[in-house]
Short mmCIF file of C-alpha atoms in Angstrom, two decimals:
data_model
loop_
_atom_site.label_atom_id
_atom_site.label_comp_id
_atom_site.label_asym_id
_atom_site.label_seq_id
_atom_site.Cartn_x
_atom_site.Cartn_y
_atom_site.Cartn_z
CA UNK A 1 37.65 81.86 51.89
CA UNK A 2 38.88 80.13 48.87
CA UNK A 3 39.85 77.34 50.90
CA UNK A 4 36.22 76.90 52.01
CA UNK A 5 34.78 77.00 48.81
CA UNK A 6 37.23 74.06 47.39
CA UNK A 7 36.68 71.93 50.38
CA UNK A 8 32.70 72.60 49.99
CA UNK A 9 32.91 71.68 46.43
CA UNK A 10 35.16 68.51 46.77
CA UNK A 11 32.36 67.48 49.78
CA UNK A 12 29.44 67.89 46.91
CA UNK A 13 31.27 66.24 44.89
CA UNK A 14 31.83 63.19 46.77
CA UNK A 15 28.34 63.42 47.92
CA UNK A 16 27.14 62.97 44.16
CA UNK A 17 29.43 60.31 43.61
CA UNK A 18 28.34 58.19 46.25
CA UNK A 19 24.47 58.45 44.81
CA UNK A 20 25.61 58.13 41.74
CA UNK A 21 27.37 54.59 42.38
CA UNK A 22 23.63 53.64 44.34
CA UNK A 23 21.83 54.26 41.72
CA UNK A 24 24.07 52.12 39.21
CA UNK A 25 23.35 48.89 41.29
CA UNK A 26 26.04 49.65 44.46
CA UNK A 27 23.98 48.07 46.64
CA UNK A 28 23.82 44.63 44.66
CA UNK A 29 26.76 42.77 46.98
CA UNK A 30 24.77 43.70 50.22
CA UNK A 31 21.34 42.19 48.48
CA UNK A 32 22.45 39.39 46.97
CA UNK A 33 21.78 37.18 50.33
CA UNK A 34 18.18 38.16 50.41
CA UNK A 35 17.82 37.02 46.85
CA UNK A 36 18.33 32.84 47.65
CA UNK A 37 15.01 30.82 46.97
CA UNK A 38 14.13 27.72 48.31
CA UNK A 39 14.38 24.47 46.27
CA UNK A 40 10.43 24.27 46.05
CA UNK A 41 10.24 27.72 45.28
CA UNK A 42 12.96 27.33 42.61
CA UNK A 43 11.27 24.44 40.98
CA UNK A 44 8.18 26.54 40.69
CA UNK A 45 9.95 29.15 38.82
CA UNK A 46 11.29 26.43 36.33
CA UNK A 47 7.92 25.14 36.13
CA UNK A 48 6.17 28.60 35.06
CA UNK A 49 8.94 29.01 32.62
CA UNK A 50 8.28 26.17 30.78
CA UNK A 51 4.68 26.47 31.00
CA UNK A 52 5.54 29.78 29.13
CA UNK A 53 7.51 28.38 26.54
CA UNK A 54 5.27 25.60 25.85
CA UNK A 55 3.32 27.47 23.27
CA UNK A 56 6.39 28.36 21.75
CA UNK A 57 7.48 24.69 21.73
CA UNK A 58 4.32 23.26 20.04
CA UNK A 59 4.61 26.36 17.73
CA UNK A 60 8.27 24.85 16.53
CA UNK A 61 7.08 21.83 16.33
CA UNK A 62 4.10 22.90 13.85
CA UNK A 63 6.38 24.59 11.83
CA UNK A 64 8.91 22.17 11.60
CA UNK A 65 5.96 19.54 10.37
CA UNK A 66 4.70 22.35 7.92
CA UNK A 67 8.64 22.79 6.61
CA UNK A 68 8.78 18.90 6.23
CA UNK A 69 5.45 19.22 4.39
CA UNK A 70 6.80 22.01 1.93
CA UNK A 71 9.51 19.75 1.28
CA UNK A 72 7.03 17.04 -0.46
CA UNK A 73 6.60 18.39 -3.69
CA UNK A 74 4.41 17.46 -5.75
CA UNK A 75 7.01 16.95 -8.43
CA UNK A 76 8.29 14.05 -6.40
CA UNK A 77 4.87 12.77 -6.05
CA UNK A 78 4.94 8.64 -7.24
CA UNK A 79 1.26 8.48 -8.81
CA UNK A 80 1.15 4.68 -9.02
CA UNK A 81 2.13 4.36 -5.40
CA UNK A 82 -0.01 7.08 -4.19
CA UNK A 83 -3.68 5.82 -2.50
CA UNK A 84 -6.98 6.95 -1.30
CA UNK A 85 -7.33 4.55 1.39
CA UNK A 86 -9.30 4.18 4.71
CA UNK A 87 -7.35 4.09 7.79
CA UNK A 88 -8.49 2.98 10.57
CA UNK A 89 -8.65 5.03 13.28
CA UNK A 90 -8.48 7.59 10.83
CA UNK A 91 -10.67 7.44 8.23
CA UNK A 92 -10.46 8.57 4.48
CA UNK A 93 -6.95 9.35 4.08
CA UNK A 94 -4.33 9.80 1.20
CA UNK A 95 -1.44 8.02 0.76
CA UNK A 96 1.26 9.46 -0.57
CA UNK A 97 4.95 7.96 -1.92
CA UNK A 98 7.45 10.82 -2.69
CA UNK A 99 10.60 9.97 -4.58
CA UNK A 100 13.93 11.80 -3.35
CA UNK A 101 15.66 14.34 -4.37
CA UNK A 102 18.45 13.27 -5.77
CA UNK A 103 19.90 16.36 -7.28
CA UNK A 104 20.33 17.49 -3.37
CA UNK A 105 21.69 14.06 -2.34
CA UNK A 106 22.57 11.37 -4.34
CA UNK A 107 21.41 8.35 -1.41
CA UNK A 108 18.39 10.03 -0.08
CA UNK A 109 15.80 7.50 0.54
CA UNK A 110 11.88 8.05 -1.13
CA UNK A 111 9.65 9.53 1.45
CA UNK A 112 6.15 8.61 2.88
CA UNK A 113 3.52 10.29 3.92
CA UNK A 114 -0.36 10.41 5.39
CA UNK A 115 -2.79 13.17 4.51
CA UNK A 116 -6.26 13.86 6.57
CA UNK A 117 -8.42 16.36 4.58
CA UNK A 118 -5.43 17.97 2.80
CA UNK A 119 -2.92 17.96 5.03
CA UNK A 120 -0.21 16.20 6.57
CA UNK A 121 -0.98 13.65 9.35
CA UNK A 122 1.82 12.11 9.85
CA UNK A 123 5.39 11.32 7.95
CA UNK A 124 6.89 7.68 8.17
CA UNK A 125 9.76 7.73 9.76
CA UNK A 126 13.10 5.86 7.40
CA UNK A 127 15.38 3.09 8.31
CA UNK A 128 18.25 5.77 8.31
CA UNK A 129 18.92 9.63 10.14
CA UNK A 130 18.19 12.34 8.16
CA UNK A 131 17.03 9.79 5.33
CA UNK A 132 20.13 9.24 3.71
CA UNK A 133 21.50 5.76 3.03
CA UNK A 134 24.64 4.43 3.82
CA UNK A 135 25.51 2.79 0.29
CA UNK A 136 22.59 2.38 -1.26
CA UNK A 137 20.59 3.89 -4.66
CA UNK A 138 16.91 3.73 -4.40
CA UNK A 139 15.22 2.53 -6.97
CA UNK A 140 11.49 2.16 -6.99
CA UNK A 141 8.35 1.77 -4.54
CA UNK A 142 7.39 -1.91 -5.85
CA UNK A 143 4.06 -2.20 -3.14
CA UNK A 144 2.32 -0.66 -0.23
CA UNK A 145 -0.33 -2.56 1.25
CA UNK A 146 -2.60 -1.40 4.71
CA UNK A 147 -3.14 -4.93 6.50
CA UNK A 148 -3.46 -5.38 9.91
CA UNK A 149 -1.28 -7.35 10.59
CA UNK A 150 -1.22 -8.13 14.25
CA UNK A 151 -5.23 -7.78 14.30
CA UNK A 152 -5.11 -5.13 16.89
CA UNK A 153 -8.39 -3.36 14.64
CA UNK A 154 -6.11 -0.75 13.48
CA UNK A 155 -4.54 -0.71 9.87
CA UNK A 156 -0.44 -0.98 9.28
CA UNK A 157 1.86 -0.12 6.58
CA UNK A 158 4.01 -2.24 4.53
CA UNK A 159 6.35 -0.94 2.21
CA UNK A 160 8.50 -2.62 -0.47
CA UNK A 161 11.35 -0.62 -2.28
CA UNK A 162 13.43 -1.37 -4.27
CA UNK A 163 17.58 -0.31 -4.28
CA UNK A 164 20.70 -1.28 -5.30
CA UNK A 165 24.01 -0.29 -3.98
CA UNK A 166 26.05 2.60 -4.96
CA UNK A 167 29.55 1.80 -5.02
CA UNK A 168 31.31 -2.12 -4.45
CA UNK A 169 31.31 -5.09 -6.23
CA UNK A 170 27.28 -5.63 -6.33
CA UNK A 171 26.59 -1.95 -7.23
CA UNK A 172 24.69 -2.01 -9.95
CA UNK A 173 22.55 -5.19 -9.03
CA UNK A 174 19.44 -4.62 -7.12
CA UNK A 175 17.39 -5.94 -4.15
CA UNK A 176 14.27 -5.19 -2.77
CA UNK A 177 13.76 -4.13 1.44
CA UNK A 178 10.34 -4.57 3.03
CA UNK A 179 9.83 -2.04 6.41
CA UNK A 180 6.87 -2.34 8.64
CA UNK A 181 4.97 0.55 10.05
CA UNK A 182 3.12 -0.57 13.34
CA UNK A 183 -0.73 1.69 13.36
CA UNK A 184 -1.65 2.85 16.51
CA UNK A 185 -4.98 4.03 18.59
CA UNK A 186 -4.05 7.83 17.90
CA UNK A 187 -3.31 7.34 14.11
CA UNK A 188 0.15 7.08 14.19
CA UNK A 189 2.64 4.97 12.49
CA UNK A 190 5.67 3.75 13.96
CA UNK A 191 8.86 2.00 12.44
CA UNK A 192 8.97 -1.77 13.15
CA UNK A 193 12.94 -1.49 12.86
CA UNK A 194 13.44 -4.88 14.37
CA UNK A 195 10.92 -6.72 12.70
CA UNK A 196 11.63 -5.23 9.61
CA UNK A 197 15.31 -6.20 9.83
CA UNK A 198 14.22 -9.46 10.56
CA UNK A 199 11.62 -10.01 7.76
CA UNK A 200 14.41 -8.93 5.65
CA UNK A 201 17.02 -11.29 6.95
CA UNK A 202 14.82 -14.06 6.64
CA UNK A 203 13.12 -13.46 2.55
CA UNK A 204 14.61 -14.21 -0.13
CA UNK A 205 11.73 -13.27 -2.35
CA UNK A 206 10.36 -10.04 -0.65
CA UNK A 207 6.41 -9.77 -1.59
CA UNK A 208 3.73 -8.16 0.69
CA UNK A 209 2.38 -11.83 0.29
CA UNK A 210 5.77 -13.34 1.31
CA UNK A 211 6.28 -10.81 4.21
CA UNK A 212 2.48 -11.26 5.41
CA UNK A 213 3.41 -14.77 5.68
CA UNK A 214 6.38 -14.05 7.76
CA UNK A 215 4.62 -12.19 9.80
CA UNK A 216 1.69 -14.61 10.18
CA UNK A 217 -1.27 -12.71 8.72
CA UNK A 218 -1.88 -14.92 6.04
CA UNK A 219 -3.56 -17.08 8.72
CA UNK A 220 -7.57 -16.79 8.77
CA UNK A 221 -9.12 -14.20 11.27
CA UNK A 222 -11.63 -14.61 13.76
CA UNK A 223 -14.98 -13.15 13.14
CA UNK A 224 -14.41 -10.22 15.34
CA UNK A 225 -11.02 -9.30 13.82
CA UNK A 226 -11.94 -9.52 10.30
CA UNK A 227 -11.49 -6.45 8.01
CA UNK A 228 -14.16 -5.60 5.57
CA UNK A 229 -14.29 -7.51 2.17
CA UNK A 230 -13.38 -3.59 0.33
CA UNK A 231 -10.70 -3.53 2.30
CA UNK A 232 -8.89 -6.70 1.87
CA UNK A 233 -9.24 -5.74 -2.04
CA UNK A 234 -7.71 -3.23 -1.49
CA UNK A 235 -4.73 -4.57 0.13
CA UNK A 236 -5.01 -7.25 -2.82
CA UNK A 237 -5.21 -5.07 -5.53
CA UNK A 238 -2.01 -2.79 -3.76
CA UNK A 239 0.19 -5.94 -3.56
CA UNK A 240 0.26 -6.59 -7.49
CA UNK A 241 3.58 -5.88 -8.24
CA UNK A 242 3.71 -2.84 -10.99
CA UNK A 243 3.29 -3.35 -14.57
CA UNK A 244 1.97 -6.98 -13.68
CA UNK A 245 -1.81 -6.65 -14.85
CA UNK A 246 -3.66 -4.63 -18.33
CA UNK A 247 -6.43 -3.52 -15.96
CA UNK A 248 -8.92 -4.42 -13.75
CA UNK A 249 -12.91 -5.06 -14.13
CA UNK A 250 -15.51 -5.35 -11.57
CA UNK A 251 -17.62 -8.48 -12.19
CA UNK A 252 -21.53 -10.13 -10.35
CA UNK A 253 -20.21 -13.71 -10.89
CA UNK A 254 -22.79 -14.93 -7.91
CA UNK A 255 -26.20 -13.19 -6.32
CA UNK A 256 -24.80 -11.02 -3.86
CA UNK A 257 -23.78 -7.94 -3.20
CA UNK A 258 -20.25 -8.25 -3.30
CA UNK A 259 -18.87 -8.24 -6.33
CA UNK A 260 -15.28 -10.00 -7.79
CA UNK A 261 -12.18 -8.34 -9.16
CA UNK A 262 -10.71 -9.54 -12.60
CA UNK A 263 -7.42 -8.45 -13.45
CA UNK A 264 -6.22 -9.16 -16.86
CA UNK A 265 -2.36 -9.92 -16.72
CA UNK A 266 0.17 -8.11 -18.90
CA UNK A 267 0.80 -11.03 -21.25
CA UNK A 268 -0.81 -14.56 -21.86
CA UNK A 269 1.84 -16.53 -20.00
CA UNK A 270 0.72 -14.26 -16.71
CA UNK A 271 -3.24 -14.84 -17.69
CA UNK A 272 -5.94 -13.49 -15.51
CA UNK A 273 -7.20 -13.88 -12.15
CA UNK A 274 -10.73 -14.02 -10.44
CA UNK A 275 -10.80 -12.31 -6.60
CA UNK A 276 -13.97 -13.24 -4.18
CA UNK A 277 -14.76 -13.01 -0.88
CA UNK A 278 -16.11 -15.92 1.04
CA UNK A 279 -15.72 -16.85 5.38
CA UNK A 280 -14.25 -13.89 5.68
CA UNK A 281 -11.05 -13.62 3.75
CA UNK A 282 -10.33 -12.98 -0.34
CA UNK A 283 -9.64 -15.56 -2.73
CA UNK A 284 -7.79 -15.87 -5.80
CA UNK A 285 -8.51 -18.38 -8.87
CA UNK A 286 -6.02 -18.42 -11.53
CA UNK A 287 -7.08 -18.59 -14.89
CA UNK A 288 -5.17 -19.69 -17.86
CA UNK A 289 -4.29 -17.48 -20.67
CA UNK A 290 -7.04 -14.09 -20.98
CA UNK A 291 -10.14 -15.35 -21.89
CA UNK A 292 -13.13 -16.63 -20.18
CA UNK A 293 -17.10 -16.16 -19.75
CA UNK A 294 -19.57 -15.89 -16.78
CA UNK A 295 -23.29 -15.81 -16.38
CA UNK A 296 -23.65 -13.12 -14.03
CA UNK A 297 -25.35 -13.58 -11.00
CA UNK A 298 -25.65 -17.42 -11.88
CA UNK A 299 -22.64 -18.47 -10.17
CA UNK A 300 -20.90 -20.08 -13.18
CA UNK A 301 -17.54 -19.26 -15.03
CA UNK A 302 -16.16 -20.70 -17.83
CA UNK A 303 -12.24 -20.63 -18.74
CA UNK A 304 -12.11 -21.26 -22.54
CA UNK A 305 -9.08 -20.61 -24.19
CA UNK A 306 -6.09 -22.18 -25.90
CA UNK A 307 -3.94 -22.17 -28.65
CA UNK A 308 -1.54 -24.27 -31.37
CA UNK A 309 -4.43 -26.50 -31.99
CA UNK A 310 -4.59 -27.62 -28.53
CA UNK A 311 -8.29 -25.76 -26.59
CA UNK A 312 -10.05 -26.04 -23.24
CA UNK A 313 -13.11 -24.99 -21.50
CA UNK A 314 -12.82 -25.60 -17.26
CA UNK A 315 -15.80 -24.90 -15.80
CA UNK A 316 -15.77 -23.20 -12.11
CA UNK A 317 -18.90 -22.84 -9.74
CA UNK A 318 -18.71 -20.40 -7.03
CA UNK A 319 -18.81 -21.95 -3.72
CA UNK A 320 -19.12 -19.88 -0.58
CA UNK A 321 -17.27 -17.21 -2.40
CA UNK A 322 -14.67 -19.01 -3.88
CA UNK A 323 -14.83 -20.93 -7.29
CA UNK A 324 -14.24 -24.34 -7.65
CA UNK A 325 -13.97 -26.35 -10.42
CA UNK A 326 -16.43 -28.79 -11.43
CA UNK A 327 -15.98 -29.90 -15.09
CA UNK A 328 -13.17 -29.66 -17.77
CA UNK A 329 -13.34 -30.69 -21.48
CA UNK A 330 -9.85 -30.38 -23.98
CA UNK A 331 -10.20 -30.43 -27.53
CA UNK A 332 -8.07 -30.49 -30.43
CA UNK A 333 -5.26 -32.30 -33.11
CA UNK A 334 -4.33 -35.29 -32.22
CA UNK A 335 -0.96 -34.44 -33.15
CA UNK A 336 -0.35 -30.57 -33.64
CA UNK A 337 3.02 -30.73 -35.33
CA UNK A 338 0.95 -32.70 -38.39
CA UNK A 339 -2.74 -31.57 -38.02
CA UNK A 340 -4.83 -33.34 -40.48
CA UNK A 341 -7.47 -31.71 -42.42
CA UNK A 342 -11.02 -32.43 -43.74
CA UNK A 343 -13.16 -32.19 -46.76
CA UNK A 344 -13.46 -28.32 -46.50
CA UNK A 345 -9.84 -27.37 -45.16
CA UNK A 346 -10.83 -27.31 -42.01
CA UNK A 347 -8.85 -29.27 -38.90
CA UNK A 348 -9.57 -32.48 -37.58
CA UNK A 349 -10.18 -32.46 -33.90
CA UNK A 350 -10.58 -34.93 -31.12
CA UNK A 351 -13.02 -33.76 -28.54
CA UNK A 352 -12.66 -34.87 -24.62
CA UNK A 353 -15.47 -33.96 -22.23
CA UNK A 354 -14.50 -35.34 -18.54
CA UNK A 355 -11.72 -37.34 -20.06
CA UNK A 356 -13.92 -39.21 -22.26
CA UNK A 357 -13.37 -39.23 -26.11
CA UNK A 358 -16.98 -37.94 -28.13
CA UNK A 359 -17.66 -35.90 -31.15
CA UNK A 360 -18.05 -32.19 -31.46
CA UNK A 361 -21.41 -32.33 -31.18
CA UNK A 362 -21.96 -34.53 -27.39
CA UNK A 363 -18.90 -32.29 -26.32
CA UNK A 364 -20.84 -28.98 -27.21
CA UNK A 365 -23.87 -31.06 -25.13
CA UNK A 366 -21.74 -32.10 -22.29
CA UNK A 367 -20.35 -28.38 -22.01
CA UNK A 368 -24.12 -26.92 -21.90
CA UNK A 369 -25.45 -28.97 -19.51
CA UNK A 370 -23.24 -27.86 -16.75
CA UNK A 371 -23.05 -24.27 -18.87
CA UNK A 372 -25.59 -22.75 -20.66
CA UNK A 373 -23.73 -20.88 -23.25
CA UNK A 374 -26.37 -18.72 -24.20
CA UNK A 375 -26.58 -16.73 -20.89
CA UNK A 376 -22.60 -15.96 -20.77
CA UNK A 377 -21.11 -12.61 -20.67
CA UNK A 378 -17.38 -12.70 -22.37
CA UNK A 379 -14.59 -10.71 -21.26
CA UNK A 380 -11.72 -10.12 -23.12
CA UNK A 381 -9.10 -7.70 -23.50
CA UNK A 382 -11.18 -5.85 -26.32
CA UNK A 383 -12.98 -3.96 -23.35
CA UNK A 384 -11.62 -0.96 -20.98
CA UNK A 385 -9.83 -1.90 -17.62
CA UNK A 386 -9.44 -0.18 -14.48
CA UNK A 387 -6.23 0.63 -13.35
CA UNK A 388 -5.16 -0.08 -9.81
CA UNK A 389 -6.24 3.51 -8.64
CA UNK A 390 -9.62 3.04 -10.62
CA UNK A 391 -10.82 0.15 -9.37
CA UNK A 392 -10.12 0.85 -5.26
CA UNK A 393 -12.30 3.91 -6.35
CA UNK A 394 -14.88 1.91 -7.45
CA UNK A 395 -14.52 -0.82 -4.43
CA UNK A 396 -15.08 2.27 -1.97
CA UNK A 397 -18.09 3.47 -3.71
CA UNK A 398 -20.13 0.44 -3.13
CA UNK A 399 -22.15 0.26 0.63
#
């Protein structure tokens, strides 16, 4: 009887074993055949699981753009090279030069960006990974400037910065590097590496005028390519190199509705400059010393300046928006190193209209009858300038 019951108990036993090992997955070897899928129905499954992860993906992606963002702090923020600016295909945009963090690493590379209503739009890619120069110190953002270039109705992006290397026999001494940003239907900016290596390679004096000439923008437009006159001051007034120019003024030299720039150099040697618009492209008439006169709306301008005894008033006429010069008179000592003196102390001067020799008086004549002095409005550096930021405001307020 004993017997019985052991034997009946081992048999339960085994019996519960054997559904135990079932239930843990015992039967897996014997299904495993019935488990093969087809290649079609395999790619299938691959292509539902990406499909789920794809939300995921552009999820990452927006994340990683808004950790990039975070990274721009405003601390870094380089006002002077920092623009409101239309963009074509995008519109009003801002943008925005970031220097690097240098604390965090010593060759990082300054940082650009493009904002749309507040936020990021896109982040120029650098010559380098990660950012980080091989042997180089960066310096300075010297220009941006938003031509188009290849005249493809979208704008581009040309930057100029300026380094110097870290370690060798040149560290110390610096350089400046152009790169190219190619604009695109969709907004976007992409890296010309090639064509900014080559610009590079082939300047010696690296200007946004020197590259557009490399590049063959400098050449006039036709009709249908031709940006508006606000924009190509703006891409003048962006290629001044910093620190060049006091300030800027807005000026009605003929009757239209598009006005000129003045910019008012940094010292007399630089002088000042007159930018029009005429056929299509911007013009610039250099001016010596500071001072002049206009008579607004009348087409005229009047250069009149000088020093050490030795004066001049050059008369321009604007010309299908560009001035040209149409009469000169120089006055003043015959000899400046021994300046002879009349009557009542004051100097004796010779007076030269055209490049013929008359007194004060037919010289004062001469000048009026090409200039009425009456009807002039001076400039001078007594008055308040624009800065560069100031005055593209200004250009984008006017219809």
């Amino acid at each position: 009887m004993k017997n019985s019951i052991r034997i009946s108990a081992v048999w339960m036993l085994c019996i519960l074993l054997a559904g135990f090992t079932a239930g843990c997955g015992g039967k897996k070897a014997d299904a495993e055949p019935d488990k093969q899928v087809s290649g079609t129905e395999g790619q299938n499954s691959v292509s539902d699981s990406n499909d789920k992860k794809a939300p995921g993906m552009e999820e990452h992606q927006k994340d990683k753009k808004d950790e990039t963002s975070g990274k721009l702090s405003d601390e870094r923020l380089i006002k002077d090279q920092t623009f409101e600016v239309e963009l074509k295909p995008l519109g009003e945009v801002t943008f925005s030069s970031y220097a690097p963090d240098t604390a965090k690493e010593p060759l990082a590379d300054a940082e650009f960006a493009v904002l749309k209503d507040g936020k990021v739009s896109s982040i120029l890619d650098g010559p380098f990974p990660d950012n980080i120069r091989a042997n180089e110190i960066f310096e300075a953002v010297e220009a941006v400037s938003f031509p188009d270039y290849n005249s493809d109705g979208y704008n581009d992006i040309i930057i100029i910065c300026s380094y110097s290397p870290a370690s060798g026999p040149e560290a110390g001494s610096g350089y400046r590097e152009a790169r190219i940003y190619q604009g695109g239907a969709q907004g976007t900016f992409t890296y010309e590496k090639g064509l900014s290596d080559d610009t590079n390679s082939a300047l010696a004096d690296i200007t946004v005028k020197s590259v557009l000439g490399f590049l063959g923008a400098d050449r006039p437009l036709p009709a249908d390519a031709q940006s508006s006159w606000q924009q190509q001051y703006v891409d003048y007034v962006q290629a001044q190199e910093p620190g060049m120019w006091e300030g800027y003024r807005l000026l009605y030299i003929d009757d239209d509705d598009i006005p000129e720039i003045a910019a008012f150099g940094s010292s007399e040697a630089i002088g000042s400059i007159i930018i029009s618009f005429g056929d299509g492209k911007a013009h610039e008439t250099q001016l010596s010393r500071l001072n002049f006169s206009y008579i607004e709306r009348g087409g005229l301008l009047c250069n009149s300046d000088g020093n050490m005894d030795s004066y001049y008033d050059v008369v321009y006429q604007m010309e299908n928006g560009e001035l040209k010069q149409i009469a000169a008179g120089y006055y003043g000592a015959e000899d400046n190193s021994n300046v002879r003196l009349d009557q009542n102390g004051d100097p004796i001067y010779q007076y030269k209209w055209e490049g013929k020799l008359m007194s004060q008086e037919d010289y004062e004549k001469a000048l009026n009858a090409v200039y009425d002095t009456s009807r002039v409005k001076k400039e001078s550096l007594v008055k308040e300038f624009y800065s560069a930021e100031e005055i593209i405001e200004e250009i984008s307020k006017i219809d």
